[in-house]
PDB file of C-alpha atoms in Angstrom:
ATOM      1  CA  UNK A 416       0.000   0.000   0.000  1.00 32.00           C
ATOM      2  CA  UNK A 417       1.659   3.289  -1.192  1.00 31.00           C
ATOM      3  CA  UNK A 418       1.634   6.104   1.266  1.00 34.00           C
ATOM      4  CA  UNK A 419      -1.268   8.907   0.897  1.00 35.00           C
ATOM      5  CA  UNK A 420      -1.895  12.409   1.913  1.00 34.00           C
ATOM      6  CA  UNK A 421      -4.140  11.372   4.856  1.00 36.00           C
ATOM      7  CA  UNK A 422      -4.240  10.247   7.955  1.00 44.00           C
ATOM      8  CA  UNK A 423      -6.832   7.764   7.939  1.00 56.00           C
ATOM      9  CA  UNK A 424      -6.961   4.236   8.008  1.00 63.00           C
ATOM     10  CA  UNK A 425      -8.893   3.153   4.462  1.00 54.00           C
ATOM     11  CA  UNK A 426     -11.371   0.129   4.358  1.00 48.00           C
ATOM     12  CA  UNK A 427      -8.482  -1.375   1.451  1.00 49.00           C
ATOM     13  CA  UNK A 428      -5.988  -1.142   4.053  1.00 54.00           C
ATOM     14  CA  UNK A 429      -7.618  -3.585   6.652  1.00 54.00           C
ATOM     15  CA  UNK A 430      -9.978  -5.797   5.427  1.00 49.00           C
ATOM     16  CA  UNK A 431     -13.431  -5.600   6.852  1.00 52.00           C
ATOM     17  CA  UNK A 432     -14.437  -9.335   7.472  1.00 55.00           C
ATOM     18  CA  UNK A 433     -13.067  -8.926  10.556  1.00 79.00           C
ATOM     19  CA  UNK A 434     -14.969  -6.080  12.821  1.00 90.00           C
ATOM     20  CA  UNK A 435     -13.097  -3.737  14.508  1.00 94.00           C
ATOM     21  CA  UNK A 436     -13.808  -3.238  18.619  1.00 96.00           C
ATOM     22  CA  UNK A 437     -13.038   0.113  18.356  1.00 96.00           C
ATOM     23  CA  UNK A 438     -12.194   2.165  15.293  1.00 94.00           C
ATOM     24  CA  UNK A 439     -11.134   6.102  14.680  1.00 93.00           C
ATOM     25  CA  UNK A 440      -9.610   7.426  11.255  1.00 87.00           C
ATOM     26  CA  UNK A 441      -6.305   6.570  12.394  1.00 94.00           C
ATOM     27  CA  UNK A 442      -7.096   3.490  14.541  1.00 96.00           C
ATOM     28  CA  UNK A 443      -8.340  -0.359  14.367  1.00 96.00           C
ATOM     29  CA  UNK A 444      -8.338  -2.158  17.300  1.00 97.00           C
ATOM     30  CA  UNK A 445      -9.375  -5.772  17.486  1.00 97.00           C
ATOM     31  CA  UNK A 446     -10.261  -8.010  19.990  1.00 96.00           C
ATOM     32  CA  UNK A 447      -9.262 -11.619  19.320  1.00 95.00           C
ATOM     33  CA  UNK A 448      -7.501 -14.729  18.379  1.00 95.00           C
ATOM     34  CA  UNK A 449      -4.182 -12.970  17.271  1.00 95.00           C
ATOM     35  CA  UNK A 450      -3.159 -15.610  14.543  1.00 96.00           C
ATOM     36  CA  UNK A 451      -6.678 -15.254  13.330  1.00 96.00           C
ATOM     37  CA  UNK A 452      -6.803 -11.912  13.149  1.00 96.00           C
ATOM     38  CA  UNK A 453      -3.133 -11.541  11.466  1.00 97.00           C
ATOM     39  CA  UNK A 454      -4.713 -13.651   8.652  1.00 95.00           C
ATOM     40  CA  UNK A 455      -7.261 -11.198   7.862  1.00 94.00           C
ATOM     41  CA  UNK A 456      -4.645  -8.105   7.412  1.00 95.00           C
ATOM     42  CA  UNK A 457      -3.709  -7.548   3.465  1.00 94.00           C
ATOM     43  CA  UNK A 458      -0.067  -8.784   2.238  1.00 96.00           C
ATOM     44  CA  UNK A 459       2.423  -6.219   3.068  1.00 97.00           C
ATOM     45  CA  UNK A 460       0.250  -3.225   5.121  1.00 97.00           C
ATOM     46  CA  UNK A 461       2.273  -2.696   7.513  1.00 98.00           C
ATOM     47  CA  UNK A 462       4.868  -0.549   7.950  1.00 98.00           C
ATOM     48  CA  UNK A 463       6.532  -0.905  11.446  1.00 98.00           C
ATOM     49  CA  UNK A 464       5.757  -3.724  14.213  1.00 98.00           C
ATOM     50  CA  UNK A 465       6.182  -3.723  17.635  1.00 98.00           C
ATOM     51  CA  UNK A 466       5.266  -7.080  19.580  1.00 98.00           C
ATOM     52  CA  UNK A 467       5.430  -7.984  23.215  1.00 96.00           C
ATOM     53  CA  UNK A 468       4.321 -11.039  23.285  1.00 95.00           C
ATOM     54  CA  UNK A 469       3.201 -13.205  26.689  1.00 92.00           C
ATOM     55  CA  UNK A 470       6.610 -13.939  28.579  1.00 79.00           C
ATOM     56  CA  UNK A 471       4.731 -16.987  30.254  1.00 67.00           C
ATOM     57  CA  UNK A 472       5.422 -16.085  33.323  1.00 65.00           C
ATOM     58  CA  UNK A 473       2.567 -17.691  35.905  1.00 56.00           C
ATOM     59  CA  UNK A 474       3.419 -20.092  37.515  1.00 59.00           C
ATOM     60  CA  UNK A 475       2.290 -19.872  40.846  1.00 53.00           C
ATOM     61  CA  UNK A 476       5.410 -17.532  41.812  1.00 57.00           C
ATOM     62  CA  UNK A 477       5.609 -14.586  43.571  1.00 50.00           C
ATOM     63  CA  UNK A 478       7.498 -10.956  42.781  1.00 56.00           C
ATOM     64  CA  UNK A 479       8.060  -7.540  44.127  1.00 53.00           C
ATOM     65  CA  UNK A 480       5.597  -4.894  43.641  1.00 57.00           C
ATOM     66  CA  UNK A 481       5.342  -1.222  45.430  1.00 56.00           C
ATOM     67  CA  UNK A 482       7.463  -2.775  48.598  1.00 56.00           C
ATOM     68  CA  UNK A 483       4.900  -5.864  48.728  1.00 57.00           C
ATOM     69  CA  UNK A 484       5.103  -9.286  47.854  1.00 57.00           C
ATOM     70  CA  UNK A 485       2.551  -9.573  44.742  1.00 65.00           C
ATOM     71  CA  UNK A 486       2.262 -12.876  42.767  1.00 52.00           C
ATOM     72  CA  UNK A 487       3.272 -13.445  39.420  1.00 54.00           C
ATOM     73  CA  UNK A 488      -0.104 -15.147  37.779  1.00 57.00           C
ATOM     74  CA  UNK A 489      -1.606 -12.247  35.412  1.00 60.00           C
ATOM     75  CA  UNK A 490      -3.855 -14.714  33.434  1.00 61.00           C
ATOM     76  CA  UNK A 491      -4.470 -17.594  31.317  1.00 70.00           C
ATOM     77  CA  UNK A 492      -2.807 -15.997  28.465  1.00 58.00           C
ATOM     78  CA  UNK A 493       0.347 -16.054  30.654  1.00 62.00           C
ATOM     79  CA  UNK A 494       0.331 -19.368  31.349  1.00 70.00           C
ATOM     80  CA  UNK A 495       3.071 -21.595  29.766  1.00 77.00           C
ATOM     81  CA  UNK A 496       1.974 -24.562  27.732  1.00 78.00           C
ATOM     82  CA  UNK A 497       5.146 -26.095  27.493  1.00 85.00           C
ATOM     83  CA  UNK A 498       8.148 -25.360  25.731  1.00 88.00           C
ATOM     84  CA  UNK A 499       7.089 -27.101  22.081  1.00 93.00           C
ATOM     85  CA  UNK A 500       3.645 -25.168  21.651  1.00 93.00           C
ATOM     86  CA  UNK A 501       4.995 -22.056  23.262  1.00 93.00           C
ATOM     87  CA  UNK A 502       7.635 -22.050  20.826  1.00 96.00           C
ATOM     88  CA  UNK A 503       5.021 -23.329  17.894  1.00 96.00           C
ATOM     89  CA  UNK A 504       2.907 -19.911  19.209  1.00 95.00           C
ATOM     90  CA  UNK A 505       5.779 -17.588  18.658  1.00 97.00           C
ATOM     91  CA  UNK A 506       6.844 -18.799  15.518  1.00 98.00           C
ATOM     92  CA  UNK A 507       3.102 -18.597  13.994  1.00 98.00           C
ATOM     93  CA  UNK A 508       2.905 -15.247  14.836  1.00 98.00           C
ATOM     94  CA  UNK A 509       5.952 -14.022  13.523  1.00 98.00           C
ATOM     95  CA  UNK A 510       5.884 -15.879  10.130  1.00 98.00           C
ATOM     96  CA  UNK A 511       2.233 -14.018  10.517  1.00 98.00           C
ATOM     97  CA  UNK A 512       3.579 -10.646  10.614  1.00 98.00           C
ATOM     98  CA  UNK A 513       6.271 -11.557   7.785  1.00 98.00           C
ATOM     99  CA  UNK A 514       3.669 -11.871   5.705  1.00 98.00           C
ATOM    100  CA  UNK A 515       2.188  -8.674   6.390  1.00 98.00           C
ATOM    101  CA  UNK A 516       4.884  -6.324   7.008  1.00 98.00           C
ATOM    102  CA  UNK A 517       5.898  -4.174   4.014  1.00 98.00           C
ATOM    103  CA  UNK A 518       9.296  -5.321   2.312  1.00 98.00           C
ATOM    104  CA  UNK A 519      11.063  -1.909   3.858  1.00 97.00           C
ATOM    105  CA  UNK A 520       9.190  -2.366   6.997  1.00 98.00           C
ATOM    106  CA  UNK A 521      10.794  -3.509  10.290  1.00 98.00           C
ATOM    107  CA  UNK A 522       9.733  -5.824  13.401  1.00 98.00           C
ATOM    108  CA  UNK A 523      10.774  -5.390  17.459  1.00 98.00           C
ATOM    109  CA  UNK A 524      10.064  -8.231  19.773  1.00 98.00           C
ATOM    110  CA  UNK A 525      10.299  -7.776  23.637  1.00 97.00           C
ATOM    111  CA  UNK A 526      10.582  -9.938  25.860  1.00 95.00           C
ATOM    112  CA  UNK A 527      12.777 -11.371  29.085  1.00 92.00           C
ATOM    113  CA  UNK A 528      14.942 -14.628  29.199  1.00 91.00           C
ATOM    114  CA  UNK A 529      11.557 -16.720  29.525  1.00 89.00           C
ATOM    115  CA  UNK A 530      10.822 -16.217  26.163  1.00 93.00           C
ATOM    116  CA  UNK A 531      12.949 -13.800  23.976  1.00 96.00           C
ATOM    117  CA  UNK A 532      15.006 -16.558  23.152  1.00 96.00           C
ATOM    118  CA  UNK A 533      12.202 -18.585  21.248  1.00 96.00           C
ATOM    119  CA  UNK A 534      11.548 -15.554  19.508  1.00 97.00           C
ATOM    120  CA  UNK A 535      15.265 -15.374  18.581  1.00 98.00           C
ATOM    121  CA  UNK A 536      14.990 -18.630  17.402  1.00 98.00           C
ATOM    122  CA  UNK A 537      11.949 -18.131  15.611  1.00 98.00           C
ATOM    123  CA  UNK A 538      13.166 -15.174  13.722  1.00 98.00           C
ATOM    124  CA  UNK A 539      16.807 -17.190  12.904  1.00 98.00           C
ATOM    125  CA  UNK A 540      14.582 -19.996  11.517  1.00 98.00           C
ATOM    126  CA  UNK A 541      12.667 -17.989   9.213  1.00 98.00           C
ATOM    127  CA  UNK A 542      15.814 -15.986   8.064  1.00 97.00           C
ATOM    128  CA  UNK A 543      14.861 -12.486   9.479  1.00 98.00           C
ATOM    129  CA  UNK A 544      17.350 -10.240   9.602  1.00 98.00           C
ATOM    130  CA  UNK A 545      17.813  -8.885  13.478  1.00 98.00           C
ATOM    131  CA  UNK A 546      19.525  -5.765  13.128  1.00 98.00           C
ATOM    132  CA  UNK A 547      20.090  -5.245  17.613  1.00 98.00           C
ATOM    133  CA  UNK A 548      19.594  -6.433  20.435  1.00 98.00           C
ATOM    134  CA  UNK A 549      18.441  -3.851  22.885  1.00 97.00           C
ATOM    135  CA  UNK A 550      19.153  -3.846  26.595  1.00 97.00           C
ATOM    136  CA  UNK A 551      16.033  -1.996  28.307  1.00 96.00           C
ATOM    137  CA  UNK A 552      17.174  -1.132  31.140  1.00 95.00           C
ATOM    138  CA  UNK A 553      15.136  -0.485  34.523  1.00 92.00           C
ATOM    139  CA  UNK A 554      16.884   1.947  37.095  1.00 91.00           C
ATOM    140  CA  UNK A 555      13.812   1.441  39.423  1.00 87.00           C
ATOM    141  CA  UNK A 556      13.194  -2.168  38.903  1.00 84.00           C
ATOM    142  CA  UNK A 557      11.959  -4.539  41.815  1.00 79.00           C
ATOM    143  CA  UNK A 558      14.336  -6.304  43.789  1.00 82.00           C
ATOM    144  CA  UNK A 559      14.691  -9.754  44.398  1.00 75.00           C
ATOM    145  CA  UNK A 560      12.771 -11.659  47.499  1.00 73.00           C
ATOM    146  CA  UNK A 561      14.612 -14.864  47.317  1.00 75.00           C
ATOM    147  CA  UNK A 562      17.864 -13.262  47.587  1.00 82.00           C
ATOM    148  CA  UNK A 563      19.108 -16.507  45.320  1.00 85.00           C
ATOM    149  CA  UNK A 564      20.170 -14.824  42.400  1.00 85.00           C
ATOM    150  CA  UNK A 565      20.828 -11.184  41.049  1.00 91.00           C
ATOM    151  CA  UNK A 566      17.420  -8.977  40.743  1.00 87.00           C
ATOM    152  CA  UNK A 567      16.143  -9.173  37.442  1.00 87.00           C
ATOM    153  CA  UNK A 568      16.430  -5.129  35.873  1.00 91.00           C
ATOM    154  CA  UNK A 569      16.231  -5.589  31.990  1.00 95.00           C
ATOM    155  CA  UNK A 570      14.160  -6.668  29.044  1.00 96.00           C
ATOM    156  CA  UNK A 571      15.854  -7.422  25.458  1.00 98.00           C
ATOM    157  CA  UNK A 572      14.638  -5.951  22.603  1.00 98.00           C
ATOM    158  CA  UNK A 573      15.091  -7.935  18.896  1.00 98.00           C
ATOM    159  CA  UNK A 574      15.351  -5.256  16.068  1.00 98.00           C
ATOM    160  CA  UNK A 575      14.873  -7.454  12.529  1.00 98.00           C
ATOM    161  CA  UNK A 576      13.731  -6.477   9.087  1.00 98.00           C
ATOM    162  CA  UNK A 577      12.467  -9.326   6.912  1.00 97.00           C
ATOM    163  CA  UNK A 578      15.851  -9.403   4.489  1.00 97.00           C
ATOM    164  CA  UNK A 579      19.544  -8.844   5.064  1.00 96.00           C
ATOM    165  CA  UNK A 580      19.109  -7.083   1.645  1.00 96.00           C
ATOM    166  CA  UNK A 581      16.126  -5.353   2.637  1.00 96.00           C
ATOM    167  CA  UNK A 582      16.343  -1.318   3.189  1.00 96.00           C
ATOM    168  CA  UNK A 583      14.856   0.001   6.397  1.00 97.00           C
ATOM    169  CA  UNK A 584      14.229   3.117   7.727  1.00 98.00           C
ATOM    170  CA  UNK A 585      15.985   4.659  10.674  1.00 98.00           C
ATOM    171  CA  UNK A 586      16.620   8.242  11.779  1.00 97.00           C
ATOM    172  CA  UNK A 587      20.135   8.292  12.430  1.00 96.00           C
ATOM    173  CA  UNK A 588      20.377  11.627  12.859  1.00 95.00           C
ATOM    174  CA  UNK A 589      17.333  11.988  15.735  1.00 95.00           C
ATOM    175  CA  UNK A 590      18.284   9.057  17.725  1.00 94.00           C
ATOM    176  CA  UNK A 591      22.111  10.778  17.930  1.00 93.00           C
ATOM    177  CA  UNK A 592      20.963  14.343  18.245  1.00 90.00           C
ATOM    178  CA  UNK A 593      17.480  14.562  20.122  1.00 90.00           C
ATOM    179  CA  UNK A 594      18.100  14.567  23.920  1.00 86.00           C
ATOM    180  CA  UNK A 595      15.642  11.218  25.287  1.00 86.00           C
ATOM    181  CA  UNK A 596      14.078  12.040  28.038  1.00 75.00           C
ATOM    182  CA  UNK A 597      15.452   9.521  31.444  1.00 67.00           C
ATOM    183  CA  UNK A 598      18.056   7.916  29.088  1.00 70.00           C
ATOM    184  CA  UNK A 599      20.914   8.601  31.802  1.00 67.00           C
ATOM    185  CA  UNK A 600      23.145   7.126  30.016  1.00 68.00           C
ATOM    186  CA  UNK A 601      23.083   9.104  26.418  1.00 70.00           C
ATOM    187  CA  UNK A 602      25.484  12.312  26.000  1.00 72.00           C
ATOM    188  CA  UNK A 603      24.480  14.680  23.789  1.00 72.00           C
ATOM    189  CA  UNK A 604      25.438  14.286  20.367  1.00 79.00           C
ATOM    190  CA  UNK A 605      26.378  10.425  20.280  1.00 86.00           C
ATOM    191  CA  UNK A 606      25.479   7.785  18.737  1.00 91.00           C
ATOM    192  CA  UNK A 607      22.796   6.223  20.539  1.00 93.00           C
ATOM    193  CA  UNK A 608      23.817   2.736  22.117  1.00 93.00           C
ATOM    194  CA  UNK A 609      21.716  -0.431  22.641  1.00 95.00           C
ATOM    195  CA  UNK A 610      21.450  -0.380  26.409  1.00 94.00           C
ATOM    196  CA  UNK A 611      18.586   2.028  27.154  1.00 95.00           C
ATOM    197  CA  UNK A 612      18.160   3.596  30.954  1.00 94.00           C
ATOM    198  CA  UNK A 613      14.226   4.032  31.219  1.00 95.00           C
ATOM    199  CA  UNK A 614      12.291   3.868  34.322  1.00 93.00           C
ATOM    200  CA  UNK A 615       8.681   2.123  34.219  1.00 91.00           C
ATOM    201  CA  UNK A 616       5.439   3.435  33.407  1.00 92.00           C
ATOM    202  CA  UNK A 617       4.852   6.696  35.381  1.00 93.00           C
ATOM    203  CA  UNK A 618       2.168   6.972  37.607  1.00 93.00           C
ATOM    204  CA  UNK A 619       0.154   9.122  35.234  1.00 94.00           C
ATOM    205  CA  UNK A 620       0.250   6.264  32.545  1.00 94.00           C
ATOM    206  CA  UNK A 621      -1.523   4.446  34.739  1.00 92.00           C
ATOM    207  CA  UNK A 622      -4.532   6.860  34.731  1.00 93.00           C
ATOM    208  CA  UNK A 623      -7.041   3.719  34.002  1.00 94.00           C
ATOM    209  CA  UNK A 624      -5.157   1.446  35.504  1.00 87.00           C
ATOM    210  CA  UNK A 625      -2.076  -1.073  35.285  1.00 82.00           C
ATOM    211  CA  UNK A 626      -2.023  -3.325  33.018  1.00 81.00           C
ATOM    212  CA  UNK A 627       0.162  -6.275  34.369  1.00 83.00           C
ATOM    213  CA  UNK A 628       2.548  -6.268  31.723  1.00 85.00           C
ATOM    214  CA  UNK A 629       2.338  -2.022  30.817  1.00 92.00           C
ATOM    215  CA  UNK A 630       6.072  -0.945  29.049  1.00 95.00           C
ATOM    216  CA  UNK A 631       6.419   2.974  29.669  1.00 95.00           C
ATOM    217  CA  UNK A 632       5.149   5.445  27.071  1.00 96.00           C
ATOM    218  CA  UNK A 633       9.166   6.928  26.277  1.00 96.00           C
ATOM    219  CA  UNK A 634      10.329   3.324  25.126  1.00 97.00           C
ATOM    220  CA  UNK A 635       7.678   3.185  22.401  1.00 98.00           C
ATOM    221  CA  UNK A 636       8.374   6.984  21.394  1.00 97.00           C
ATOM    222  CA  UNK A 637      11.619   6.334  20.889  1.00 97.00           C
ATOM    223  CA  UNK A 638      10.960   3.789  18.279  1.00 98.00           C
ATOM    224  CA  UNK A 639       8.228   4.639  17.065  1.00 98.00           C
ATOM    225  CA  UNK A 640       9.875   7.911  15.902  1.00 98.00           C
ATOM    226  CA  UNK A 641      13.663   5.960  15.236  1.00 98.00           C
ATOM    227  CA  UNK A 642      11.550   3.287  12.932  1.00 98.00           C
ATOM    228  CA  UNK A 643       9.349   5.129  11.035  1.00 98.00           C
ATOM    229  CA  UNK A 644       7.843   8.259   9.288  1.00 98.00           C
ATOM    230  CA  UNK A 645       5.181  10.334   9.550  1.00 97.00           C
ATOM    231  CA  UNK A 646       1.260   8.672   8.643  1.00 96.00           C
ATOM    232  CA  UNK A 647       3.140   5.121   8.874  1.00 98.00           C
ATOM    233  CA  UNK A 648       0.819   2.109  10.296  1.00 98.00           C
ATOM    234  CA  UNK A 649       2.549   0.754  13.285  1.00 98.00           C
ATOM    235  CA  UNK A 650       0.735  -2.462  14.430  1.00 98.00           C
ATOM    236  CA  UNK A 651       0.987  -3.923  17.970  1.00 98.00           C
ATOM    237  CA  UNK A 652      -0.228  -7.288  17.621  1.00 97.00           C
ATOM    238  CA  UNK A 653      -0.207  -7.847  21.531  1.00 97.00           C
ATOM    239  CA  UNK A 654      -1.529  -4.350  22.387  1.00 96.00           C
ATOM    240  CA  UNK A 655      -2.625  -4.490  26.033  1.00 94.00           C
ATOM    241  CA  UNK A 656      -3.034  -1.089  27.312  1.00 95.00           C
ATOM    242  CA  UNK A 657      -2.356   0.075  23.904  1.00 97.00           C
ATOM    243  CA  UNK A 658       1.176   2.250  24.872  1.00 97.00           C
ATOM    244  CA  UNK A 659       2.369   1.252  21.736  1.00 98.00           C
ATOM    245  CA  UNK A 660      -0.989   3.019  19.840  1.00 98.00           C
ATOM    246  CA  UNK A 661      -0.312   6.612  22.091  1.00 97.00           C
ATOM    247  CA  UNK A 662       3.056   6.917  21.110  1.00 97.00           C
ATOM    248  CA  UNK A 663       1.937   6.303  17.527  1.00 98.00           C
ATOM    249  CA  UNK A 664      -1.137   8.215  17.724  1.00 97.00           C
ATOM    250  CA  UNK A 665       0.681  11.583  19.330  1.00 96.00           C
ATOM    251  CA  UNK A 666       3.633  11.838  17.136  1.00 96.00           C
ATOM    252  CA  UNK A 667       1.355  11.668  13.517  1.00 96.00           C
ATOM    253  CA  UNK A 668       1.350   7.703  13.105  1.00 97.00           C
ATOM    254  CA  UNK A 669      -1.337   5.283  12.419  1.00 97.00           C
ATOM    255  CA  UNK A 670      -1.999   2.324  14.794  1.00 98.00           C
ATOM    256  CA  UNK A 671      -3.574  -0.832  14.739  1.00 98.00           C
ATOM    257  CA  UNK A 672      -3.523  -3.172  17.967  1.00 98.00           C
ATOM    258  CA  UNK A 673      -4.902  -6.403  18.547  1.00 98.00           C
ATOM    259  CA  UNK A 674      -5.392  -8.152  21.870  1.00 96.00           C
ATOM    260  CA  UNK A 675      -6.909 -11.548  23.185  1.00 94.00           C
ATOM    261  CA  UNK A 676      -8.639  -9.869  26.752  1.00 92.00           C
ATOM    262  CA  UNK A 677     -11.363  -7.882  26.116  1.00 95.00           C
ATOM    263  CA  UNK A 678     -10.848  -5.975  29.866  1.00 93.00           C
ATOM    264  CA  UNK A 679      -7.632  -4.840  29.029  1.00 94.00           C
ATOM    265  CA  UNK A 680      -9.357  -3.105  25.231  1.00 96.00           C
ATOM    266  CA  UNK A 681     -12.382  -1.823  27.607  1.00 96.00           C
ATOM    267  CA  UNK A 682     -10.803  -0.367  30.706  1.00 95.00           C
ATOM    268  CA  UNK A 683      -6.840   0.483  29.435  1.00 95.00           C
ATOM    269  CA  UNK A 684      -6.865   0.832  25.951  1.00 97.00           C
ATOM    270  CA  UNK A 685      -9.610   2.672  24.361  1.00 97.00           C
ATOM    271  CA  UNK A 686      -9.526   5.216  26.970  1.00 97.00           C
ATOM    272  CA  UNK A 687      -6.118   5.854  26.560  1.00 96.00           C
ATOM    273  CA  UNK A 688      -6.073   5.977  22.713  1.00 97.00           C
ATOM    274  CA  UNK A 689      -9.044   8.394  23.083  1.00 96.00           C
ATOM    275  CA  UNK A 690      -6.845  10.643  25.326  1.00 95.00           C
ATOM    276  CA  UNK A 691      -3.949  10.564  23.085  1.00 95.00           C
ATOM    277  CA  UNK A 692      -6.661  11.424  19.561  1.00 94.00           C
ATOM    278  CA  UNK A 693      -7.950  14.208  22.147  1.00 90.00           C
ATOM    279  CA  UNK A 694      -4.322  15.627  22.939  1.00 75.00           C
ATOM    280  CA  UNK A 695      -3.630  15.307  18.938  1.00 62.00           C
ATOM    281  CA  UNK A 696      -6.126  17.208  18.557  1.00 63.00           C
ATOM    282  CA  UNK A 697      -5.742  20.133  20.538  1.00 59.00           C
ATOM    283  CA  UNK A 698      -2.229  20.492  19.372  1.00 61.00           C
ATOM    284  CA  UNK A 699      -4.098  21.267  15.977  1.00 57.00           C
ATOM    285  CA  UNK A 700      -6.229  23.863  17.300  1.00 49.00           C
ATOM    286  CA  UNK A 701      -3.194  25.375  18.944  1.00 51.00           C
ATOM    287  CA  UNK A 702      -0.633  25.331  15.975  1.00 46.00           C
ATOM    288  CA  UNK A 703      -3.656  27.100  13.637  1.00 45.00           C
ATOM    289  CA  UNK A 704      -4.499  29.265  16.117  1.00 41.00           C
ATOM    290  CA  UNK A 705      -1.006  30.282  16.178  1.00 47.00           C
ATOM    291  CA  UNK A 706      -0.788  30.508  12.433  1.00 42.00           C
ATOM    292  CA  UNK A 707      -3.322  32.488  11.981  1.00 40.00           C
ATOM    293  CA  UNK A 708      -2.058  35.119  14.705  1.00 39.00           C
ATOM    294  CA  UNK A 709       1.173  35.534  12.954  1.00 37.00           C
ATOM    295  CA  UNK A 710      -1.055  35.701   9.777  1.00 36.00           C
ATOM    296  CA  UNK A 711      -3.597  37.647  10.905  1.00 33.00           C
ATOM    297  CA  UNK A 712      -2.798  39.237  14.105  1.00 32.00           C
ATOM    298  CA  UNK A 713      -4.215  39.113  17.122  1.00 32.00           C
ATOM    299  CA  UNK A 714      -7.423  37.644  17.143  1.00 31.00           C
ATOM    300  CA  UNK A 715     -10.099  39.417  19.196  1.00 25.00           C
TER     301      UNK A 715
END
């Protein structure tokens, strides 16, 4: 699909037999089987992809949360089914979004040790091209309450295009210029490097709620604006509270987001998306407004 002059998402661009839960002109959200849903997108929509897929994590554990002792169980989408069909999961859905991600168009996987790994593997099987790894790391991570082993205070990112001879997009010259916001570890005017200081989610992401797995609103800006341009479609096919659709959704992108649990659409998602169309478009109204002062003068 060749790039227009608006904004919206067009009925060619994702087909209708499957209804949207929620829909704007520049968002489709879907609530659903994910592999099913994947199979009703168009070959080659898509122009950036960021997944963060279940780590399959409960199991009956417990973790640190706020000072307290919290368990680890989030769900029966979390729950592992064993290493051959988790694996057989993973690899379905990312030979699904090969299949619909344009030719120039790049996928990022998170994930911890649990499962990040498959993915790698998955990705290595079906001859992606992973351009980094990226070290997220978490300056205000939970400890520890075993005290066994060292406390847990990173994810890994996978960066891959679909080719080695593919050509992706990436703005070098923001990622080395622009100063992040709570990257502690980026000087001004480097190159940025692939271990990335960033705290999690702020308590004002958390306005609805907190999802159990919620990543904070500057990792997805930063790659949402590193990996793509302007009225791109940036699909999260694991949405959740949708952080990945209001970082796409404030800085001029497209978004579509799928997820499995229709609570997390309902209470976290669609409110926040509808905050982040609402900020959009105020920052409209204020940039005319402006124009038309410097055109105009003062307005009365």
């Amino acid at each position: 699909m060749s790039r227009g002059n608006t904004a919206k998402i067009s009925k060619t661009t994702i087909k209708q037999a499957v209804t949207p839960y929620y829909s704007d002109v520049r968002v489709r959200l879907f609530h659903g089987d994910i592999l099913e849903i994947l199979n009703e997108l168009p070959n080659k929509c898509i122009d950036l992809i960021f997944a963060d897929p279940p780590y399959n994590l409960s199991n009956g554990g417990f973790t640190c949360y706020a000072g307290k002792r919290t368990s680890v169980n989030k769900g029966q989408w979390d729950k592992s089914k064993g290493f051959e069909e988790d694996f057989n999961f993973h690899f379905s859905w990312i030979e699904a979004c090969h299949r619909i991600l344009k030719d120039n168009g790049t996928l990022w996987v998170s994930g911890t040790y649990h499962s990040i790994y498959a993915c790698g593997y998955a990705l290595q099987q079906q001859k992606w091209h992973i351009l980094n790894d990226i070290c997220w790391y978490k300056p205000n991570a939970a400890p520890h309450l075993a005290c066994r082993m060292f406390a847990a205070s990173h994810e890994t990112l996978l960066w891959a295009r679909k080719t080695k001879q593919a050509k992706h997009y990436f703005d070098y010259n923001l990622a080395k210029e622009r100063e992040w916001e709570s990257d502690f570890m980026k000087k001004s005017n480097r190159q940025m490097r692939s271990v990335w200081a960033i705290n999690t989610p702020k308590p004002a992401e958390k306005k609805y709620g907190k999802h159990p797995t919620q990543k904070p609103e500057l990792l997805l800006e930063r790659i949402v604006l590193t990996c793509s341009k302007p009225k791109d479609i940036i699909l999260d096919p694991f949405c959740g509270s949708a952080t990945t659709g209001v970082a796409a959704l404030r800085n001029n992108r497209k978004f579509v987001g799928i997820d499995l649990e229709e609570p997390y659409l309902k209470k976290y998602a669609i409110p926040r998306i509808k905050d982040a169309l609402n900020i959009k478009e105020k920052k409209k109204i204020k940039i005319a407004v402006k124009e038309k002062k410097t055109v105009y003068g003062l307005l009365p």
